PDB file of C-alpha atoms in Angstrom:
ATOM      1  CA  MET X 162      -0.111  -0.282   0.068  1.00 57.00           C
ATOM      2  CA  HIS X 163       1.262   3.847  -0.899  1.00 71.00           C
ATOM      3  CA  LYS X 164      -1.207   5.768   0.659  1.00 73.00           C
ATOM      4  CA  SER X 165       0.885   8.519   0.890  1.00 82.00           C
ATOM      5  CA  GLN X 166       1.609   8.763  -2.826  1.00 93.00           C
ATOM      6  CA  ASN X 167      -0.067   9.254  -6.687  1.00 96.00           C
ATOM      7  CA  ALA X 168      -0.671   7.137  -9.514  1.00 97.00           C
ATOM      8  CA  VAL X 169      -1.865   7.986 -13.265  1.00 98.00           C
ATOM      9  CA  VAL X 170      -3.829   4.752 -14.801  1.00 98.00           C
ATOM     10  CA  LEU X 171      -4.029   4.458 -18.318  1.00 98.00           C
ATOM     11  CA  LEU X 172      -7.817   3.862 -19.287  1.00 98.00           C
ATOM     12  CA  SER X 173      -9.229   2.829 -22.434  1.00 93.00           C
ATOM     13  CA  GLY X 174     -12.660   1.751 -20.965  1.00 94.00           C
ATOM     14  CA  GLY X 175     -12.007  -1.716 -20.843  1.00 93.00           C
ATOM     15  CA  LEU X 176     -11.627  -5.081 -19.100  1.00 96.00           C
ATOM     16  CA  ASP X 177      -8.107  -4.576 -18.055  1.00 95.00           C
ATOM     17  CA  SER X 178      -8.006  -1.066 -17.623  1.00 97.00           C
ATOM     18  CA  VAL X 179     -10.620  -0.793 -15.408  1.00 98.00           C
ATOM     19  CA  THR X 180      -9.577  -3.790 -13.177  1.00 98.00           C
ATOM     20  CA  CYS X 181      -5.826  -1.337 -12.837  1.00 98.00           C
ATOM     21  CA  LEU X 182      -7.894   1.419 -11.708  1.00 98.00           C
ATOM     22  CA  TYR X 183      -9.496   0.181  -8.966  1.00 98.00           C
ATOM     23  CA  TRP X 184      -6.495  -1.928  -7.876  1.00 98.00           C
ATOM     24  CA  ALA X 185      -4.960   1.691  -8.113  1.00 98.00           C
ATOM     25  CA  LYS X 186      -7.387   3.431  -5.709  1.00 97.00           C
ATOM     26  CA  ALA X 187      -7.245   0.582  -2.965  1.00 96.00           C
ATOM     27  CA  ARG X 188      -3.071   1.469  -3.101  1.00 96.00           C
ATOM     28  CA  TYR X 189      -2.724   5.319  -4.102  1.00 96.00           C
ATOM     29  CA  ALA X 190      -3.633   8.352  -1.996  1.00 95.00           C
ATOM     30  CA  SER X 191      -4.822  10.063  -5.069  1.00 96.00           C
ATOM     31  CA  VAL X 192      -5.147   8.730  -9.083  1.00 97.00           C
ATOM     32  CA  THR X 193      -5.554  10.364 -11.947  1.00 98.00           C
ATOM     33  CA  ALA X 194      -7.175   8.004 -14.645  1.00 98.00           C
ATOM     34  CA  VAL X 195      -5.898   8.959 -18.354  1.00 98.00           C
ATOM     35  CA  SER X 196      -7.579   7.865 -22.078  1.00 97.00           C
ATOM     36  CA  PHE X 197      -6.892   8.852 -25.358  1.00 93.00           C
ATOM     37  CA  ASN X 198      -8.530   9.147 -28.141  1.00 92.00           C
ATOM     38  CA  TYR X 199      -6.296   8.427 -31.140  1.00 81.00           C
ATOM     39  CA  GLY X 200      -8.071   7.801 -34.128  1.00 70.00           C
ATOM     40  CA  GLN X 201      -9.496   4.492 -33.035  1.00 77.00           C
ATOM     41  CA  ARG X 202     -11.959   2.655 -35.004  1.00 66.00           C
ATOM     42  CA  HIS X 203     -14.746   3.469 -32.842  1.00 68.00           C
ATOM     43  CA  ASN X 204     -15.409   6.014 -29.596  1.00 84.00           C
ATOM     44  CA  SER X 205     -17.438   3.639 -27.662  1.00 89.00           C
ATOM     45  CA  GLU X 206     -14.454   2.178 -24.986  1.00 88.00           C
ATOM     46  CA  LEU X 207     -13.585   6.158 -24.608  1.00 91.00           C
ATOM     47  CA  ILE X 208     -17.575   6.983 -23.442  1.00 93.00           C
ATOM     48  CA  ALA X 209     -17.207   4.049 -21.451  1.00 94.00           C
ATOM     49  CA  ALA X 210     -13.861   5.215 -19.751  1.00 96.00           C
ATOM     50  CA  LYS X 211     -15.850   8.757 -18.916  1.00 97.00           C
ATOM     51  CA  ALA X 212     -18.302   7.020 -17.121  1.00 97.00           C
ATOM     52  CA  ILE X 213     -16.141   4.552 -15.626  1.00 97.00           C
ATOM     53  CA  ALA X 214     -14.090   7.424 -14.002  1.00 98.00           C
ATOM     54  CA  GLU X 215     -16.666   9.348 -13.043  1.00 98.00           C
ATOM     55  CA  VAL X 216     -18.485   6.327 -10.787  1.00 97.00           C
ATOM     56  CA  ALA X 217     -14.823   5.539  -9.671  1.00 97.00           C
ATOM     57  CA  LYS X 218     -14.605   9.543  -8.292  1.00 97.00           C
ATOM     58  CA  VAL X 219     -10.917   9.709  -9.883  1.00 97.00           C
ATOM     59  CA  ASN X 220      -9.567  11.993 -11.923  1.00 96.00           C
ATOM     60  CA  HIS X 221      -9.683  11.866 -15.251  1.00 98.00           C
ATOM     61  CA  ARG X 222      -8.236  13.446 -18.764  1.00 97.00           C
ATOM     62  CA  ILE X 223      -8.445  12.374 -22.151  1.00 97.00           C
ATOM     63  CA  ILE X 224      -5.500  13.307 -24.276  1.00 96.00           C
ATOM     64  CA  ASP X 225      -6.170  13.953 -28.380  1.00 95.00           C
ATOM     65  CA  ILE X 226      -3.650  12.231 -30.431  1.00 92.00           C
ATOM     66  CA  ASP X 227      -3.862  11.240 -33.937  1.00 86.00           C
ATOM     67  CA  ILE X 228      -2.050   8.063 -34.420  1.00 77.00           C
ATOM     68  CA  ALA X 229      -4.920   6.760 -37.228  1.00 75.00           C
ATOM     69  CA  GLN X 230      -2.519   9.061 -39.486  1.00 76.00           C
ATOM     70  CA  LEU X 231      -0.432   6.397 -39.471  1.00 76.00           C
ATOM     71  CA  GLY X 232      -2.166   3.570 -40.334  1.00 66.00           C
ATOM     72  CA  GLY X 233      -0.422   0.423 -39.671  1.00 60.00           C
ATOM     73  CA  SER X 234      -3.754  -1.253 -37.357  1.00 68.00           C
ATOM     74  CA  SER X 235      -7.050  -2.402 -38.398  1.00 61.00           C
ATOM     75  CA  LEU X 236      -7.961  -0.472 -34.939  1.00 64.00           C
ATOM     76  CA  THR X 237      -7.470   3.093 -36.906  1.00 62.00           C
ATOM     77  CA  ASP X 238      -7.299   1.958 -40.268  1.00 59.00           C
ATOM     78  CA  HIS X 239     -10.959   1.410 -41.898  1.00 64.00           C
ATOM     79  CA  SER X 240      -9.488  -0.450 -44.872  1.00 67.00           C
ATOM     80  CA  MET X 241      -8.551  -2.955 -43.025  1.00 65.00           C
ATOM     81  CA  THR X 242     -10.730  -5.789 -41.689  1.00 67.00           C
ATOM     82  CA  VAL X 243     -10.830  -6.768 -37.632  1.00 65.00           C
ATOM     83  CA  PRO X 244     -10.088 -10.397 -37.469  1.00 65.00           C
ATOM     84  CA  ASP X 245     -12.148 -13.027 -35.851  1.00 63.00           C
ATOM     85  CA  GLY X 246     -10.286 -14.093 -32.703  1.00 64.00           C
ATOM     86  CA  ASP X 247      -8.977 -17.668 -32.280  1.00 62.00           C
ATOM     87  CA  THR X 248      -8.009 -18.691 -28.579  1.00 54.00           C
ATOM     88  CA  ALA X 249      -5.948 -21.529 -29.403  1.00 56.00           C
ATOM     89  CA  LYS X 250      -3.296 -19.638 -31.287  1.00 56.00           C
ATOM     90  CA  PHE X 251      -2.983 -16.580 -28.538  1.00 53.00           C
ATOM     91  CA  PRO X 252       0.125 -16.869 -26.676  1.00 50.00           C
ATOM     92  CA  SER X 253      -0.605 -18.432 -22.481  1.00 49.00           C
ATOM     93  CA  GLU X 254       2.840 -18.794 -21.076  1.00 47.00           C
ATOM     94  CA  ASN X 255       5.341 -17.829 -23.010  1.00 46.00           C
ATOM     95  CA  CYS X 256       5.902 -14.301 -24.422  1.00 45.00           C
ATOM     96  CA  ALA X 257       9.233 -14.560 -25.006  1.00 47.00           C
ATOM     97  CA  GLU X 258       8.819 -16.322 -28.282  1.00 50.00           C
ATOM     98  CA  ILE X 259       6.956 -14.570 -30.658  1.00 48.00           C
ATOM     99  CA  ASP X 260       6.997 -14.177 -34.469  1.00 48.00           C
ATOM    100  CA  ASN X 261       5.725 -11.511 -36.880  1.00 47.00           C
ATOM    101  CA  ASP X 262       2.535 -13.508 -38.468  1.00 53.00           C
ATOM    102  CA  ALA X 263       1.593 -13.909 -34.548  1.00 64.00           C
ATOM    103  CA  ILE X 264       1.007 -10.507 -34.151  1.00 70.00           C
ATOM    104  CA  PRO X 265      -2.392  -9.376 -35.525  1.00 68.00           C
ATOM    105  CA  ASN X 266      -3.156  -6.591 -37.285  1.00 64.00           C
ATOM    106  CA  THR X 267      -5.004  -4.912 -34.292  1.00 62.00           C
ATOM    107  CA  TYR X 268      -1.541  -4.070 -32.832  1.00 67.00           C
ATOM    108  CA  VAL X 269      -1.135  -0.467 -32.748  1.00 66.00           C
ATOM    109  CA  PRO X 270       2.297   0.484 -34.194  1.00 64.00           C
ATOM    110  CA  ALA X 271       4.185   1.800 -30.530  1.00 72.00           C
ATOM    111  CA  ARG X 272       0.848   2.536 -29.043  1.00 82.00           C
ATOM    112  CA  ASN X 273       1.674   2.044 -25.667  1.00 86.00           C
ATOM    113  CA  THR X 274       5.431   3.635 -25.788  1.00 90.00           C
ATOM    114  CA  ILE X 275       3.081   6.819 -26.998  1.00 89.00           C
ATOM    115  CA  PHE X 276       0.514   6.413 -23.979  1.00 93.00           C
ATOM    116  CA  LEU X 277       3.099   5.494 -21.481  1.00 96.00           C
ATOM    117  CA  SER X 278       5.217   9.175 -22.934  1.00 95.00           C
ATOM    118  CA  TYR X 279       1.912  11.311 -22.310  1.00 96.00           C
ATOM    119  CA  ALA X 280       1.172   9.175 -19.319  1.00 97.00           C
ATOM    120  CA  LEU X 281       4.638   9.941 -17.540  1.00 96.00           C
ATOM    121  CA  ALA X 282       3.961  13.699 -18.828  1.00 95.00           C
ATOM    122  CA  VAL X 283       0.968  14.085 -16.441  1.00 97.00           C
ATOM    123  CA  ALA X 284       2.747  11.971 -13.692  1.00 96.00           C
ATOM    124  CA  GLU X 285       5.604  14.654 -13.394  1.00 94.00           C
ATOM    125  CA  VAL X 286       2.999  17.165 -13.584  1.00 94.00           C
ATOM    126  CA  THR X 287       0.728  15.368 -10.620  1.00 94.00           C
ATOM    127  CA  ASP X 288       3.828  14.468  -8.814  1.00 93.00           C
ATOM    128  CA  ALA X 289       2.656  10.800  -9.302  1.00 95.00           C
ATOM    129  CA  ASN X 290       4.799   8.151  -8.091  1.00 94.00           C
ATOM    130  CA  HIS X 291       3.210   5.109 -10.516  1.00 97.00           C
ATOM    131  CA  ILE X 292       2.398   4.739 -13.788  1.00 98.00           C
ATOM    132  CA  VAL X 293      -0.577   1.723 -14.048  1.00 98.00           C
ATOM    133  CA  ILE X 294      -1.208   0.091 -17.213  1.00 97.00           C
ATOM    134  CA  GLY X 295      -3.409  -3.195 -17.560  1.00 95.00           C
ATOM    135  CA  VAL X 296      -0.680  -5.397 -19.696  1.00 92.00           C
ATOM    136  CA  SER X 297      -0.616  -9.218 -19.635  1.00 87.00           C
ATOM    137  CA  SER X 298       1.579 -11.814 -20.786  1.00 80.00           C
ATOM    138  CA  VAL X 299      -0.430 -14.641 -20.177  1.00 73.00           C
ATOM    139  CA  ASP X 300      -4.126 -14.144 -22.023  1.00 57.00           C
ATOM    140  CA  TYR X 301      -2.942 -11.412 -24.757  1.00 56.00           C
ATOM    141  CA  SER X 302      -2.669 -10.680 -28.379  1.00 58.00           C
ATOM    142  CA  GLY X 303       0.960 -11.191 -29.125  1.00 66.00           C
ATOM    143  CA  TYR X 304       1.658  -7.736 -28.706  1.00 72.00           C
ATOM    144  CA  PRO X 305       5.536  -7.078 -28.088  1.00 75.00           C
ATOM    145  CA  ASP X 306       4.417  -4.100 -26.004  1.00 76.00           C
ATOM    146  CA  CYS X 307       3.205  -6.375 -23.746  1.00 79.00           C
ATOM    147  CA  ARG X 308       5.827  -7.768 -22.319  1.00 84.00           C
ATOM    148  CA  PRO X 309       7.501  -7.366 -19.262  1.00 89.00           C
ATOM    149  CA  GLU X 310      10.961  -6.838 -20.903  1.00 91.00           C
ATOM    150  CA  TYR X 311       9.291  -3.969 -22.428  1.00 89.00           C
ATOM    151  CA  ILE X 312       8.354  -2.065 -19.147  1.00 94.00           C
ATOM    152  CA  ALA X 313      11.094  -2.773 -17.416  1.00 95.00           C
ATOM    153  CA  ALA X 314      13.051  -0.913 -20.291  1.00 95.00           C
ATOM    154  CA  PHE X 315      10.166   2.023 -20.193  1.00 95.00           C
ATOM    155  CA  GLU X 316      10.820   2.393 -16.781  1.00 96.00           C
ATOM    156  CA  HIS X 317      14.583   2.486 -16.879  1.00 95.00           C
ATOM    157  CA  MET X 318      14.382   5.079 -19.971  1.00 95.00           C
ATOM    158  CA  ALA X 319      11.541   7.475 -17.546  1.00 94.00           C
ATOM    159  CA  ASN X 320      14.174   7.165 -14.384  1.00 94.00           C
ATOM    160  CA  LEU X 321      16.606   8.903 -16.970  1.00 93.00           C
ATOM    161  CA  ALA X 322      14.732  11.166 -19.178  1.00 85.00           C
ATOM    162  CA  THR X 323      12.560  13.476 -16.382  1.00 85.00           C
ATOM    163  CA  LYS X 324      13.037  16.172 -13.955  1.00 84.00           C
ATOM    164  CA  ALA X 325      11.221  13.756 -11.225  1.00 82.00           C
ATOM    165  CA  GLY X 326      13.642  10.654 -12.154  1.00 81.00           C
ATOM    166  CA  VAL X 327      16.738  12.657 -12.044  1.00 84.00           C
ATOM    167  CA  THR X 328      15.932  14.621  -8.801  1.00 86.00           C
ATOM    168  CA  GLY X 329      15.087  11.768  -6.944  1.00 82.00           C
ATOM    169  CA  HIS X 330      11.287  11.403  -7.331  1.00 86.00           C
ATOM    170  CA  ARG X 331      11.633   7.575  -8.991  1.00 90.00           C
ATOM    171  CA  LEU X 332       8.968   6.580 -10.801  1.00 93.00           C
ATOM    172  CA  SER X 333       7.623   2.977 -11.446  1.00 96.00           C
ATOM    173  CA  ILE X 334       5.453   1.123 -14.027  1.00 97.00           C
ATOM    174  CA  GLN X 335       3.240  -1.150 -12.245  1.00 97.00           C
ATOM    175  CA  THR X 336       1.530  -4.026 -13.845  1.00 97.00           C
ATOM    176  CA  PRO X 337      -0.583  -5.572 -11.815  1.00 97.00           C
ATOM    177  CA  LEU X 338      -2.187  -7.950 -13.858  1.00 96.00           C
ATOM    178  CA  GLN X 339       1.345  -9.389 -16.141  1.00 93.00           C
ATOM    179  CA  GLN X 340       0.969 -11.981 -14.943  1.00 92.00           C
ATOM    180  CA  LEU X 341      -2.731 -12.625 -14.359  1.00 94.00           C
ATOM    181  CA  SER X 342      -4.918 -14.969 -16.706  1.00 92.00           C
ATOM    182  CA  LYS X 343      -7.984 -13.146 -17.886  1.00 93.00           C
ATOM    183  CA  ALA X 344     -10.221 -15.055 -15.618  1.00 95.00           C
ATOM    184  CA  LYS X 345      -7.881 -14.234 -13.335  1.00 96.00           C
ATOM    185  CA  THR X 346      -8.427 -10.792 -14.076  1.00 97.00           C
ATOM    186  CA  ILE X 347     -11.696 -10.777 -13.269  1.00 97.00           C
ATOM    187  CA  GLU X 348     -11.399 -12.888  -9.796  1.00 98.00           C
ATOM    188  CA  LEU X 349      -9.160  -9.657  -8.869  1.00 98.00           C
ATOM    189  CA  GLY X 350     -11.582  -7.182 -10.283  1.00 98.00           C
ATOM    190  CA  LEU X 351     -14.922  -8.533  -8.855  1.00 98.00           C
ATOM    191  CA  SER X 352     -12.747  -8.850  -5.657  1.00 98.00           C
ATOM    192  CA  LEU X 353     -11.846  -4.919  -5.871  1.00 97.00           C
ATOM    193  CA  GLY X 354     -15.865  -4.328  -6.913  1.00 97.00           C
ATOM    194  CA  VAL X 355     -15.340  -3.895 -10.684  1.00 97.00           C
ATOM    195  CA  ASP X 356     -18.842  -3.236 -12.413  1.00 97.00           C
ATOM    196  CA  TYR X 357     -17.505  -5.263 -15.470  1.00 97.00           C
ATOM    197  CA  GLY X 358     -20.616  -4.577 -17.284  1.00 96.00           C
ATOM    198  CA  GLN X 359     -20.012  -0.645 -17.587  1.00 95.00           C
ATOM    199  CA  THR X 360     -16.502  -1.858 -19.513  1.00 96.00           C
ATOM    200  CA  ILE X 361     -16.238  -2.058 -23.263  1.00 94.00           C
ATOM    201  CA  SER X 362     -13.716  -4.329 -24.919  1.00 90.00           C
ATOM    202  CA  CYS X 363     -14.271  -5.219 -28.269  1.00 90.00           C
ATOM    203  CA  TYR X 364     -12.330  -3.775 -31.499  1.00 86.00           C
ATOM    204  CA  ARG X 365     -15.654  -3.724 -33.749  1.00 85.00           C
ATOM    205  CA  ALA X 366     -18.090  -2.372 -31.214  1.00 89.00           C
ATOM    206  CA  ASP X 367     -21.222  -0.211 -32.665  1.00 89.00           C
ATOM    207  CA  ALA X 368     -22.282   3.110 -31.673  1.00 83.00           C
ATOM    208  CA  GLU X 369     -24.740   1.412 -28.767  1.00 88.00           C
ATOM    209  CA  GLY X 370     -21.206  -0.274 -27.221  1.00 90.00           C
ATOM    210  CA  LEU X 371     -22.220  -3.777 -27.960  1.00 95.00           C
ATOM    211  CA  ALA X 372     -19.585  -6.511 -28.812  1.00 95.00           C
ATOM    212  CA  CYS X 373     -19.214  -8.632 -31.995  1.00 92.00           C
ATOM    213  CA  GLY X 374     -18.598 -11.512 -29.159  1.00 92.00           C
ATOM    214  CA  VAL X 375     -15.844 -12.503 -31.901  1.00 90.00           C
ATOM    215  CA  CYS X 376     -13.070 -10.266 -32.250  1.00 88.00           C
ATOM    216  CA  ASP X 377      -9.726 -11.078 -30.508  1.00 83.00           C
ATOM    217  CA  SER X 378     -10.437  -9.473 -27.456  1.00 86.00           C
ATOM    218  CA  CYS X 379     -14.286 -10.499 -27.015  1.00 91.00           C
ATOM    219  CA  ALA X 380     -12.805 -13.929 -27.512  1.00 89.00           C
ATOM    220  CA  LEU X 381     -10.251 -13.656 -24.329  1.00 88.00           C
ATOM    221  CA  ARG X 382     -12.886 -11.807 -22.973  1.00 93.00           C
ATOM    222  CA  ARG X 383     -15.224 -14.315 -23.517  1.00 93.00           C
ATOM    223  CA  GLN X 384     -12.899 -17.027 -22.631  1.00 92.00           C
ATOM    224  CA  GLY X 385     -12.050 -15.148 -19.284  1.00 94.00           C
ATOM    225  CA  PHE X 386     -15.816 -14.774 -17.792  1.00 97.00           C
ATOM    226  CA  ALA X 387     -16.355 -18.688 -18.306  1.00 96.00           C
ATOM    227  CA  GLN X 388     -13.184 -19.903 -16.596  1.00 95.00           C
ATOM    228  CA  ALA X 389     -13.883 -17.410 -13.543  1.00 97.00           C
ATOM    229  CA  GLY X 390     -17.223 -19.054 -13.512  1.00 97.00           C
ATOM    230  CA  ALA X 391     -18.511 -15.695 -13.613  1.00 97.00           C
ATOM    231  CA  ALA X 392     -21.917 -13.943 -15.529  1.00 96.00           C
ATOM    232  CA  ASP X 393     -20.462 -12.201 -18.444  1.00 96.00           C
ATOM    233  CA  PRO X 394     -22.133  -9.035 -18.164  1.00 96.00           C
ATOM    234  CA  THR X 395     -21.160  -8.301 -21.858  1.00 96.00           C
ATOM    235  CA  ARG X 396     -23.716  -6.502 -24.069  1.00 94.00           C
ATOM    236  CA  TYR X 397     -23.540  -8.432 -27.300  1.00 95.00           C
ATOM    237  CA  GLN X 398     -25.001  -7.523 -30.815  1.00 93.00           C
ATOM    238  CA  PRO X 399     -28.062  -9.590 -31.993  1.00 89.00           C
TER     239      PRO X 399
END
């Protein structure tokens, strides 16, 4: 517990990030949630993030970045097709062995590096000691910027590159879900009082926030609730 310290939480509005928000609220004196309007395929998740932050009673910042102009991902380029998910193909225990073919086109080039860089700036101006991000090495889609060695490298860089870091105000990157399966993440969130009915994880959610039920994110989410033995509150498209 760090009840005298502050934290910044990356909040997408999805299952993992909301679990991290409540995990941070239980540990830190003050929490600032940061979301990004980056040109993603839909804004349902962003609307959810705003509502979740209000319910959680935390400071919330929405930062505009036009990553979509760079292309390279089906989450930002509407000419690309978001693939259906297949949980049998997801990395599970060994995140060190990732080949190019295993990384789906939903990977947004350098997204976590961009997001963490903004979160780092927010941490400096809010006197935060910690940045919390919901990456996992167990149940994920094979993104290279979810691996623990990447997080460790970014933390090292952050303490070299900031006024806070070089003046002894050391910053840590917290990844409470790093070694948790989706089921264990859900169990953690439920123990913290998370209402997963508020969250939207789908890559192809419609304007009403209804999930497609078949993309990578939906497949992992469905599997997680089933393995946790918990009711799935997700609102799916007909």
